[in-house]
PDB file of C-alpha atoms in Angstrom:
ATOM      1  CA  MET A   1      15.757   7.654   5.875  1.00  0.00           C
ATOM      2  CA  SER A   2      13.659  10.461   7.141  1.00  0.00           C
ATOM      3  CA  THR A   3      13.991  11.618  10.688  1.00  0.00           C
ATOM      4  CA  LEU A   4      10.245  11.031  11.026  1.00  0.00           C
ATOM      5  CA  MET A   5      10.818   7.366  11.179  1.00  0.00           C
ATOM      6  CA  GLU A   6      11.976   5.920  14.579  1.00  0.00           C
ATOM      7  CA  ASP A   7      14.356   3.062  14.571  1.00  0.00           C
ATOM      8  CA  ASP A   8      12.226   0.892  16.951  1.00  0.00           C
ATOM      9  CA  ILE A   9       8.688   0.940  15.462  1.00  0.00           C
ATOM     10  CA  LYS A  10       6.316  -1.469  17.203  1.00  0.00           C
ATOM     11  CA  ARG A  11       3.215  -0.711  15.308  1.00  0.00           C
ATOM     12  CA  TRP A  12       2.898   0.533  11.704  1.00  0.00           C
ATOM     13  CA  THR A  13       0.153   3.051  11.720  1.00  0.00           C
ATOM     14  CA  ALA A  14      -1.253   4.351   8.506  1.00  0.00           C
ATOM     15  CA  LYS A  15       0.660   7.614   9.019  1.00  0.00           C
ATOM     16  CA  ARG A  16       3.933   5.821   9.314  1.00  0.00           C
ATOM     17  CA  LYS A  17       3.211   3.502   6.345  1.00  0.00           C
ATOM     18  CA  THR A  18       2.327   6.683   4.321  1.00  0.00           C
ATOM     19  CA  ALA A  19       5.663   8.462   5.302  1.00  0.00           C
ATOM     20  CA  LEU A  20       7.726   5.336   4.263  1.00  0.00           C
ATOM     21  CA  VAL A  21       5.763   4.809   1.023  1.00  0.00           C
ATOM     22  CA  LEU A  22       6.253   8.422   0.099  1.00  0.00           C
ATOM     23  CA  GLU A  23       9.948   8.130   0.753  1.00  0.00           C
ATOM     24  CA  ILE A  24      10.152   5.161  -1.578  1.00  0.00           C
ATOM     25  CA  ILE A  25       8.058   6.845  -4.272  1.00  0.00           C
ATOM     26  CA  GLN A  26      10.162  10.031  -4.128  1.00  0.00           C
ATOM     27  CA  GLY A  27      13.366   7.927  -4.380  1.00  0.00           C
ATOM     28  CA  LYS A  28      14.597   8.962  -0.937  1.00  0.00           C
ATOM     29  CA  THR A  29      15.063   5.172  -0.089  1.00  0.00           C
ATOM     30  CA  THR A  30      14.478   1.873  -1.792  1.00  0.00           C
ATOM     31  CA  VAL A  31      12.356  -1.044  -0.857  1.00  0.00           C
ATOM     32  CA  ALA A  32      15.531  -3.141  -0.041  1.00  0.00           C
ATOM     33  CA  GLU A  33      16.905  -0.309   2.200  1.00  0.00           C
ATOM     34  CA  ALA A  34      13.647   0.145   4.056  1.00  0.00           C
ATOM     35  CA  SER A  35      13.160  -3.628   4.343  1.00  0.00           C
ATOM     36  CA  ARG A  36      16.598  -3.973   6.059  1.00  0.00           C
ATOM     37  CA  ALA A  37      16.204  -0.846   8.103  1.00  0.00           C
ATOM     38  CA  PHE A  38      12.804  -1.753   9.601  1.00  0.00           C
ATOM     39  CA  ASP A  39      13.023  -5.487   9.427  1.00  0.00           C
ATOM     40  CA  LEU A  40      10.117  -5.798   6.993  1.00  0.00           C
ATOM     41  CA  GLN A  41       9.479  -8.213   4.112  1.00  0.00           C
ATOM     42  CA  PRO A  42      10.222  -6.492   0.763  1.00  0.00           C
ATOM     43  CA  SER A  43       6.867  -8.087  -0.512  1.00  0.00           C
ATOM     44  CA  GLU A  44       4.999  -6.343   2.297  1.00  0.00           C
ATOM     45  CA  LEU A  45       6.593  -3.013   1.420  1.00  0.00           C
ATOM     46  CA  GLU A  46       5.781  -3.466  -2.312  1.00  0.00           C
ATOM     47  CA  GLN A  47       2.202  -4.108  -1.415  1.00  0.00           C
ATOM     48  CA  TRP A  48       1.998  -0.942   0.683  1.00  0.00           C
ATOM     49  CA  VAL A  49       3.478   0.993  -2.327  1.00  0.00           C
ATOM     50  CA  GLU A  50       0.877  -0.590  -4.796  1.00  0.00           C
ATOM     51  CA  GLU A  51      -1.911   0.135  -2.352  1.00  0.00           C
ATOM     52  CA  GLY A  52      -0.787   3.692  -1.987  1.00  0.00           C
ATOM     53  CA  LYS A  53      -0.664   4.195  -5.742  1.00  0.00           C
ATOM     54  CA  ARG A  54      -4.208   2.722  -6.099  1.00  0.00           C
ATOM     55  CA  GLY A  55      -5.397   5.094  -3.309  1.00  0.00           C
ATOM     56  CA  MET A  56      -3.756   8.090  -4.901  1.00  0.00           C
ATOM     57  CA  GLU A  57      -5.294   7.228  -8.303  1.00  0.00           C
ATOM     58  CA  ASN A  58      -8.735   7.033  -6.709  1.00  0.00           C
ATOM     59  CA  ALA A  59      -8.281  10.252  -4.680  1.00  0.00           C
ATOM     60  CA  LEU A  60      -7.275  12.168  -7.907  1.00  0.00           C
ATOM     61  CA  ARG A  61     -10.404  10.903  -9.817  1.00  0.00           C
ATOM     62  CA  THR A  62     -13.072  13.502 -10.654  1.00  0.00           C
ATOM     63  CA  ASN A  63     -15.563  11.309  -8.897  1.00  0.00           C
ATOM     64  CA  PRO A  64     -13.742   9.174  -6.377  1.00  0.00           C
ATOM     65  CA  LEU A  65     -15.144   5.811  -5.454  1.00  0.00           C
ATOM     66  CA  ASP A  66     -16.001   5.286  -1.857  1.00  0.00           C
ATOM     67  CA  VAL A  67     -14.494   2.328   0.112  1.00  0.00           C
ATOM     68  CA  ARG A  68     -17.600   0.171  -0.372  1.00  0.00           C
ATOM     69  CA  GLN A  69     -17.424   0.764  -4.180  1.00  0.00           C
ATOM     70  CA  GLN A  70     -13.739  -0.112  -4.204  1.00  0.00           C
ATOM     71  CA  TYR A  71     -14.323  -3.406  -2.421  1.00  0.00           C
ATOM     72  CA  GLU A  72     -17.160  -4.287  -4.627  1.00  0.00           C
ATOM     73  CA  LYS A  73     -15.145  -3.660  -7.732  1.00  0.00           C
ATOM     74  CA  LYS A  74     -12.204  -5.586  -6.359  1.00  0.00           C
ATOM     75  CA  LEU A  75     -14.544  -8.519  -5.478  1.00  0.00           C
ATOM     76  CA  SER A  76     -16.097  -8.485  -8.893  1.00  0.00           C
ATOM     77  CA  ASP A  77     -12.781  -8.515 -10.504  1.00  0.00           C
ATOM     78  CA  LEU A  78     -11.611 -11.460  -8.374  1.00  0.00           C
ATOM     79  CA  GLN A  79     -14.854 -13.435  -9.161  1.00  0.00           C
ATOM     80  CA  GLU A  80     -14.336 -12.777 -12.879  1.00  0.00           C
ATOM     81  CA  ALA A  81     -10.783 -13.982 -12.632  1.00  0.00           C
ATOM     82  CA  TYR A  82     -11.683 -16.999 -10.726  1.00  0.00           C
ATOM     83  CA  GLY A  83     -14.456 -17.915 -13.206  1.00  0.00           C
ATOM     84  CA  GLU A  84     -11.930 -17.624 -16.084  1.00  0.00           C
ATOM     85  CA  ALA A  85      -9.427 -19.688 -14.153  1.00  0.00           C
ATOM     86  CA  MET A  86     -11.988 -22.415 -13.697  1.00  0.00           C
ATOM     87  CA  LEU A  87     -12.548 -22.772 -17.433  1.00  0.00           C
TER      88      LEU A  87
END
């Protein structure tokens, strides 16, 4: 693990999450190793990685969506999925 990560982290700031997610994406550590080292649920780390990838994809778009557009799109997708599930 990186020396940027302290062993006793009380609060996971966006900066700390980003550093850990980058280490996972770059293959410097695995979700399982990070989970054990920082006493986090693997599912939580996997969610951070997925959110990071989505954010990265949006940031690299020619015309990135603003936060409101992202939430509106996600809400629309969820409403559509819910409607299909109800059928």
